[in-house]
Tab-separated table of C-alpha atoms in Angstrom:
chain	number	residue	atom	x	y	z
A	3	MET	CA	6.873	-13.533	-10.237
A	4	LYS	CA	4.155	-13.712	-7.584
A	5	LEU	CA	5.397	-14.614	-4.108
A	6	ARG	CA	3.947	-15.299	-0.682
A	7	ARG	CA	5.149	-16.510	2.699
A	8	ILE	CA	3.625	-19.334	4.738
A	9	ARG	CA	4.205	-20.775	8.171
A	10	SER	CA	3.979	-24.471	8.956
A	11	GLY	CA	4.731	-25.243	12.592
A	12	ASP	CA	7.776	-23.148	13.438
A	13	LYS	CA	9.052	-23.053	9.849
A	14	THR	CA	8.583	-20.124	7.474
A	15	THR	CA	8.730	-20.734	3.723
A	16	VAL	CA	8.768	-18.427	0.693
A	17	GLN	CA	6.621	-19.753	-2.141
A	18	ALA	CA	6.289	-18.745	-5.799
A	19	LEU	CA	3.158	-19.214	-7.881
A	20	GLY	CA	3.680	-21.729	-10.678
A	21	PRO	CA	1.276	-22.930	-13.387
A	22	ASN	CA	-0.026	-25.705	-11.117
A	23	GLY	CA	0.014	-23.963	-7.748
A	24	TRP	CA	2.329	-22.619	-5.069
A	25	VAL	CA	5.901	-23.964	-5.049
A	26	ALA	CA	8.588	-23.577	-2.381
A	27	VAL	CA	11.418	-21.490	-3.845
A	28	SER	CA	13.876	-23.839	-2.110
A	29	ASP	CA	12.492	-26.741	-4.186
A	30	ALA	CA	12.677	-24.648	-7.364
A	31	ALA	CA	16.283	-23.681	-6.570
A	32	LEU	CA	17.266	-27.341	-6.316
A	33	GLN	CA	15.788	-27.947	-9.776
A	34	SER	CA	17.380	-24.885	-11.340
A	35	SER	CA	20.670	-24.438	-13.172
A	36	ILE	CA	22.172	-22.729	-10.109
A	37	LYS	CA	21.848	-25.760	-7.816
A	38	SER	CA	25.535	-26.683	-8.115
A	39	GLY	CA	26.474	-23.226	-6.888
A	40	LEU	CA	24.205	-23.229	-3.860
A	41	CYS	CA	26.135	-23.308	-0.618
A	42	GLY	CA	25.805	-21.998	2.898
A	43	PRO	CA	22.527	-21.154	4.624
A	44	MET	CA	19.824	-20.203	2.122
A	45	THR	CA	17.985	-17.790	4.422
A	46	TRP	CA	16.282	-16.268	1.377
A	47	THR	CA	14.043	-19.357	1.230
A	48	GLU	CA	12.370	-17.969	4.392
A	49	ASN	CA	12.707	-14.218	3.814
A	50	ILE	CA	11.115	-12.506	0.802
A	51	ILE	CA	13.249	-9.361	1.135
A	52	GLU	CA	16.426	-11.460	0.937
A	53	PHE	CA	14.985	-13.374	-2.012
A	54	LEU	CA	14.229	-10.113	-3.830
A	55	ALA	CA	17.842	-9.015	-3.264
A	56	LEU	CA	19.285	-12.063	-5.059
A	57	PRO	CA	21.133	-11.346	-8.324
A	58	PRO	CA	18.643	-11.133	-11.215
A	59	ALA	CA	20.189	-14.118	-13.015
A	60	ILE	CA	19.686	-16.387	-9.999
A	61	ARG	CA	16.111	-15.250	-9.528
A	62	ALA	CA	15.423	-15.790	-13.232
A	63	ASP	CA	16.769	-19.362	-13.020
A	64	ILE	CA	14.580	-20.076	-10.004
A	65	GLU	CA	11.539	-18.588	-11.739
A	66	SER	CA	12.136	-20.818	-14.773
A	67	ALA	CA	12.408	-23.874	-12.543
A	68	VAL	CA	9.122	-23.150	-10.746
A	69	ALA	CA	7.126	-24.552	-13.680
A	70	SER	CA	8.778	-27.970	-13.339
A	71	VAL	CA	8.252	-28.381	-9.590
A	72	ASP	CA	5.208	-30.025	-8.056
A	73	PRO	CA	3.093	-27.766	-5.849
A	74	SER	CA	3.850	-27.821	-2.146
A	75	LYS	CA	1.898	-30.281	-0.012
A	76	LEU	CA	2.236	-28.128	3.101
A	77	THR	CA	-1.004	-26.967	4.696
A	78	PRO	CA	-0.492	-23.233	4.368
A	79	CYS	CA	-0.936	-20.662	7.081
A	80	VAL	CA	-0.422	-17.564	4.957
A	81	ILE	CA	1.263	-14.702	6.807
A	82	LEU	CA	2.536	-11.219	6.004
A	83	PRO	CA	4.852	-11.451	2.988
A	84	PHE	CA	7.426	-9.428	4.946
A	85	GLU	CA	7.657	-7.434	8.174
A	86	PRO	CA	8.036	-3.792	7.120
A	87	ARG	CA	11.124	-2.135	8.546
A	88	SER	CA	9.399	1.246	8.410
A	89	CYS	CA	6.327	2.775	6.752
A	90	ARG	CA	6.189	5.963	4.699
A	91	ASP	CA	3.017	6.850	2.827
A	92	PHE	CA	3.133	9.414	0.020
A	93	MET	CA	0.307	11.504	-1.442
A	94	PHE	CA	0.591	11.163	-5.231
A	95	TYR	CA	-2.971	11.956	-6.322
A	96	GLU	CA	-4.402	15.476	-6.409
A	97	ARG	CA	-7.872	14.278	-7.351
A	98	HIS	CA	-8.034	12.133	-4.236
A	99	LEU	CA	-7.103	15.194	-2.185
A	100	HIS	CA	-9.936	17.233	-3.753
A	101	ASP	CA	-12.557	14.511	-3.434
A	102	ALA	CA	-11.567	13.462	0.090
A	103	ALA	CA	-11.706	17.077	1.279
A	104	ARG	CA	-15.141	17.422	-0.287
A	105	GLY	CA	-16.159	14.208	1.484
A	106	PHE	CA	-14.938	15.542	4.836
A	107	VAL	CA	-17.160	18.611	4.418
A	108	ARG	CA	-20.128	16.487	3.341
A	109	LYS	CA	-19.681	14.185	6.353
A	110	PHE	CA	-18.711	16.541	9.175
A	111	TRP	CA	-19.794	20.074	8.084
A	112	PRO	CA	-22.734	19.552	5.706
A	113	ARG	CA	-24.036	23.097	6.211
A	114	TYR	CA	-21.096	24.370	4.125
A	115	MET	CA	-21.780	22.114	1.142
A	116	PRO	CA	-24.138	24.555	-0.665
A	117	LEU	CA	-21.378	27.196	-0.594
A	118	VAL	CA	-18.802	24.696	-1.874
A	119	HIS	CA	-21.155	23.479	-4.567
A	120	LEU	CA	-21.987	27.017	-5.732
A	121	TYR	CA	-18.308	28.034	-5.900
A	122	GLU	CA	-17.312	24.971	-7.891
A	123	ILE	CA	-20.169	25.399	-10.368
A	124	ILE	CA	-19.344	29.056	-11.012
A	125	SER	CA	-15.548	28.698	-11.131
A	126	SER	CA	-15.272	25.159	-12.588
A	127	LYS	CA	-12.431	24.683	-10.099
A	128	PRO	CA	-12.085	22.831	-6.798
A	129	PHE	CA	-12.909	24.892	-3.717
A	130	PRO	CA	-9.699	26.743	-2.660
A	131	ALA	CA	-9.404	24.915	0.671
A	132	PHE	CA	-9.422	21.581	-1.179
A	133	ARG	CA	-6.324	22.319	-3.244
A	134	PRO	CA	-2.893	21.027	-2.160
A	135	LYS	CA	-0.429	23.378	-0.519
A	136	LYS	CA	2.601	24.653	-2.455
A	137	LEU	CA	4.964	22.057	-0.982
A	138	TRP	CA	2.917	19.243	-2.571
A	139	HIS	CA	3.831	20.618	-6.016
A	140	ARG	CA	7.533	21.003	-5.148
A	141	GLU	CA	8.366	17.619	-3.643
A	142	PRO	CA	6.769	14.257	-2.804
A	143	ILE	CA	5.208	14.574	0.649
A	144	TYR	CA	4.581	11.688	3.024
A	145	TYR	CA	3.803	10.771	6.609
A	146	MET	CA	5.506	8.115	8.745
A	147	GLY	CA	3.175	5.307	9.798
A	148	ASN	CA	3.377	2.476	12.306
A	149	HIS	CA	5.299	-0.404	10.733
A	150	LEU	CA	4.425	-2.661	13.700
A	151	ALA	CA	0.655	-2.574	13.106
A	152	PHE	CA	0.406	-4.428	9.780
A	153	ILE	CA	-2.101	-7.190	9.117
A	154	THR	CA	-2.828	-9.219	5.975
A	155	ASP	CA	-5.636	-11.057	4.215
A	156	ASP	CA	-8.320	-12.589	6.487
A	157	ASP	CA	-7.051	-10.793	9.596
A	158	GLN	CA	-9.502	-8.656	11.572
A	159	ILE	CA	-9.607	-4.860	11.573
A	160	VAL	CA	-10.363	-3.868	15.158
A	161	GLN	CA	-12.195	-0.534	15.186
A	162	PRO	CA	-10.691	1.709	17.893
A	163	PRO	CA	-13.186	2.916	20.521
A	164	TYR	CA	-12.219	6.532	19.830
A	165	THR	CA	-13.561	6.661	16.255
A	166	ALA	CA	-16.981	6.535	14.646
A	167	ALA	CA	-15.609	7.147	11.128
A	168	LEU	CA	-13.481	4.170	10.107
A	169	ASP	CA	-12.289	4.209	6.497
A	170	TYR	CA	-10.302	2.138	4.001
A	171	GLU	CA	-7.824	3.549	1.463
A	172	LEU	CA	-6.734	1.582	-1.601
A	173	GLU	CA	-3.080	2.166	-2.470
A	174	LEU	CA	-0.154	0.546	-4.241
A	175	GLY	CA	2.540	-0.479	-1.765
A	176	PHE	CA	6.188	-1.175	-2.581
A	177	VAL	CA	9.200	-2.394	-0.621
A	178	LEU	CA	12.938	-1.895	-1.018
A	179	ALA	CA	15.208	-4.837	-1.796
A	180	ARG	CA	18.364	-2.717	-1.603
A	181	GLY	CA	19.443	0.255	0.484
A	182	LEU	CA	19.552	3.848	-0.749
A	183	TYR	CA	21.296	7.045	0.266
A	184	ASN	CA	21.120	10.306	-1.707
A	185	ALA	CA	19.933	8.252	-4.662
A	186	CYS	CA	19.023	9.607	-8.084
A	187	PRO	CA	15.522	8.643	-9.334
A	188	ASP	CA	16.773	5.860	-11.619
A	189	GLU	CA	18.893	4.313	-8.874
A	190	ALA	CA	16.023	4.641	-6.411
A	191	GLU	CA	13.512	2.955	-8.700
A	192	ALA	CA	15.920	0.094	-9.374
A	193	ALA	CA	16.048	-0.644	-5.628
A	194	ILE	CA	12.333	-1.545	-5.486
A	195	GLY	CA	11.926	-5.262	-4.861
A	196	GLY	CA	8.200	-5.804	-5.224
A	197	PHE	CA	4.641	-4.525	-4.955
A	198	VAL	CA	1.647	-5.324	-2.760
A	199	VAL	CA	-1.886	-4.043	-2.291
A	200	PHE	CA	-1.963	-1.557	0.611
A	201	ASN	CA	-4.938	-0.524	2.745
A	202	ASP	CA	-4.072	2.641	4.692
A	203	ILE	CA	-6.852	2.315	7.280
A	204	SER	CA	-7.968	5.631	8.801
A	205	ALA	CA	-10.056	7.102	11.599
A	206	ARG	CA	-11.436	10.090	9.699
A	207	ASP	CA	-13.026	11.989	12.585
A	208	LEU	CA	-9.702	12.060	14.451
A	209	GLN	CA	-7.519	12.562	11.382
A	210	PHE	CA	-8.705	16.113	10.684
A	211	LEU	CA	-8.102	17.230	14.268
A	212	GLU	CA	-4.615	15.733	14.367
A	213	MET	CA	-3.565	17.298	11.084
A	214	GLN	CA	-4.935	20.670	12.172
A	215	SER	CA	-2.620	20.451	15.202
A	216	GLY	CA	0.350	21.236	12.972
A	217	PHE	CA	1.750	17.692	13.181
A	218	GLY	CA	0.783	14.758	10.993
A	219	PRO	CA	-1.683	11.937	11.652
A	220	GLN	CA	-1.094	9.876	14.791
A	221	LYS	CA	-3.794	7.731	16.444
A	222	SER	CA	-5.971	8.205	13.369
A	223	LYS	CA	-3.556	6.060	11.342
A	224	HIS	CA	-1.271	4.091	13.640
A	225	PHE	CA	-3.678	1.439	14.924
A	226	CYS	CA	-3.780	-0.732	11.786
A	227	ASN	CA	-2.572	-1.102	8.194
A	228	ALA	CA	-3.113	-4.019	5.827
A	229	ILE	CA	-1.141	-5.424	2.903
A	230	SER	CA	-1.914	-8.313	0.587
A	231	SER	CA	-0.452	-11.721	1.394
A	232	THR	CA	0.888	-11.861	-2.177
A	233	LEU	CA	3.754	-9.771	-3.553
A	234	VAL	CA	4.629	-9.330	-7.221
A	235	THR	CA	8.213	-8.641	-8.203
A	236	ALA	CA	9.138	-5.201	-9.488
A	237	ASP	CA	9.987	-6.304	-13.029
A	238	GLU	CA	6.315	-7.150	-13.666
A	239	ILE	CA	4.730	-4.036	-12.155
A	240	LEU	CA	7.156	-1.148	-12.746
A	241	PRO	CA	6.385	-0.848	-16.487
A	242	ILE	CA	2.606	-0.685	-15.842
A	243	TRP	CA	2.256	0.812	-12.387
A	244	GLN	CA	0.389	3.885	-13.656
A	245	SER	CA	-2.254	1.828	-15.476
A	246	LEU	CA	-3.353	-0.606	-12.777
A	247	GLN	CA	-7.041	-1.398	-12.198
A	248	GLY	CA	-8.200	-1.595	-8.610
A	249	PHE	CA	-11.466	-2.511	-6.926
A	250	VAL	CA	-13.228	-2.127	-3.590
A	251	LYS	CA	-15.970	-4.424	-2.323
A	252	ILE	CA	-17.919	-4.062	0.909
A	253	ASN	CA	-19.905	-7.118	1.958
A	254	ASP	CA	-19.221	-8.567	-1.511
A	255	GLN	CA	-20.801	-5.554	-3.253
A	256	LEU	CA	-18.584	-3.641	-5.683
A	257	VAL	CA	-18.494	0.004	-4.575
A	258	SER	CA	-15.540	1.449	-6.494
A	259	GLN	CA	-13.080	0.692	-9.299
A	260	PRO	CA	-10.176	3.120	-8.878
A	261	THR	CA	-7.136	3.203	-11.151
A	262	SER	CA	-3.529	4.194	-10.507
A	263	GLY	CA	-3.289	6.777	-13.308
A	264	GLY	CA	-2.641	10.469	-12.717
A	265	ALA	CA	0.203	10.297	-10.182
A	266	ARG	CA	2.036	13.589	-9.552
A	267	TRP	CA	5.402	11.880	-8.991
A	268	SER	CA	7.281	8.860	-10.262
A	269	LEU	CA	8.305	6.136	-7.827
A	270	GLY	CA	11.936	7.041	-8.463
A	271	ASP	CA	11.283	10.710	-7.648
A	272	ALA	CA	9.551	9.755	-4.401
A	273	LEU	CA	12.267	7.380	-3.212
A	274	SER	CA	15.034	9.744	-4.275
A	275	HIS	CA	13.447	12.448	-2.133
A	276	ALA	CA	13.039	10.088	0.831
A	277	SER	CA	16.730	9.128	0.592
A	278	ARG	CA	18.038	12.700	0.755
A	279	SER	CA	20.564	12.713	3.626
A	280	GLU	CA	18.751	9.672	5.027
A	281	ARG	CA	19.715	6.014	4.743
A	282	LEU	CA	16.937	3.734	3.521
A	283	LEU	CA	17.348	0.017	4.177
A	284	PRO	CA	16.038	-3.161	2.563
A	285	GLY	CA	12.563	-3.944	3.878
A	286	GLU	CA	11.433	-0.320	4.240
A	287	PHE	CA	7.887	0.054	2.963
A	288	PHE	CA	6.157	2.841	1.013
A	289	GLY	CA	2.671	3.658	-0.263
A	290	THR	CA	1.692	5.788	-3.241
A	291	GLY	CA	-1.235	7.436	-1.496
A	292	THR	CA	-4.848	6.639	-2.194
A	293	PHE	CA	-6.006	6.042	-5.761
A	294	PRO	CA	-8.706	8.587	-6.725
A	295	GLY	CA	-12.034	7.105	-5.648
A	296	GLY	CA	-10.265	4.535	-3.481
A	297	SER	CA	-11.586	5.606	-0.078
A	298	GLY	CA	-14.962	5.659	1.625
A	299	ILE	CA	-14.779	9.353	2.512
A	300	GLU	CA	-14.767	10.126	-1.223
A	301	ILE	CA	-17.800	8.038	-2.149
A	302	GLY	CA	-19.750	8.480	1.093
A	303	ARG	CA	-19.482	4.897	2.393
A	304	LEU	CA	-17.406	4.534	5.560
A	305	LEU	CA	-16.901	1.187	7.281
A	306	GLU	CA	-19.065	-0.162	10.095
A	307	VAL	CA	-18.589	-2.951	12.610
A	308	GLY	CA	-19.570	-6.206	10.893
A	309	ASP	CA	-18.513	-5.087	7.415
A	310	VAL	CA	-16.195	-7.214	5.294
A	311	VAL	CA	-14.018	-4.952	3.173
A	312	GLU	CA	-12.060	-6.314	0.218
A	313	ILE	CA	-9.666	-4.167	-1.781
A	314	GLY	CA	-7.484	-5.363	-4.632
A	315	ILE	CA	-5.353	-4.521	-7.631
A	316	GLU	CA	-5.519	-6.752	-10.682
A	317	GLY	CA	-2.295	-8.622	-11.253
A	318	ILE	CA	-1.096	-8.198	-7.654
A	319	GLY	CA	-3.735	-9.510	-5.254
A	320	TYR	CA	-6.311	-8.457	-2.724
A	321	ILE	CA	-6.908	-8.030	1.019
A	322	ARG	CA	-10.155	-9.148	2.646
A	323	ASN	CA	-10.758	-8.127	6.253
A	324	HIS	CA	-13.652	-8.244	8.734
A	325	VAL	CA	-14.289	-5.151	10.848
A	326	VAL	CA	-14.860	-5.986	14.540
A	327	ARG	CA	-15.416	-3.914	17.635
């Protein structure tokens, strides 16, 4: 099921996409077989995370009823599908790590590129400095982002004054519908409520310096993140999440078509690791890390003020944002 959240006046409404358009889930619930059992405040009609946490049978009844409900007549102001309770971003893709590191050298230290090129031709291997550290092979690694800096489709990306190397990163994002603690991979995967398109926006010139400090990224990442206004429930995406087709357009020109294949870890492995001796709550948000070829540093096309960047994943949605000073 594809979901979104809209605001009309001071009212927030969760909508589901039906065959004829967007339908309020509250209207679908009243048409469903569960209507006689509905009682008390239905706060899940305003909150996607609560809707995702409903028992599967109730959600299935509502989904079936969506087709028989007329589309909403509300004038939509589409907003974030949910407010993330936290943000953890993993690094699943070794090829992205290689290609991004090569892009950093090409952009910031071009005099070393002949040496890199010669080594990789002779050895048929990535340059040693481009390979992940041992910990990457042992466990899913991640950084903590700023969950208060999320924007969605049609919002502006404001380029910070401290960077001249603004970049996009196409990722698959996912959110918990149920809490976890010391979860096994199967239990952890079953707690995923839905998936969105995630743009992990980066200031590349500052990122390298911050990571060389011995800590993780800070101001290079925390100023802005973007997720699609549409969310697709986990039952539709989990079986195919490693074969998703993505795209990146800049100023309506297609510049990349990354895919989600080749992940080092499963989603269950990643969430199980994150839940070790740590309570995870509904609404906490995660990213897979950048799809190979899904960032400008890899393909040599960073963002500039005035650009319109659009990233998307087929079957989930897209995010289109205008870069401003």
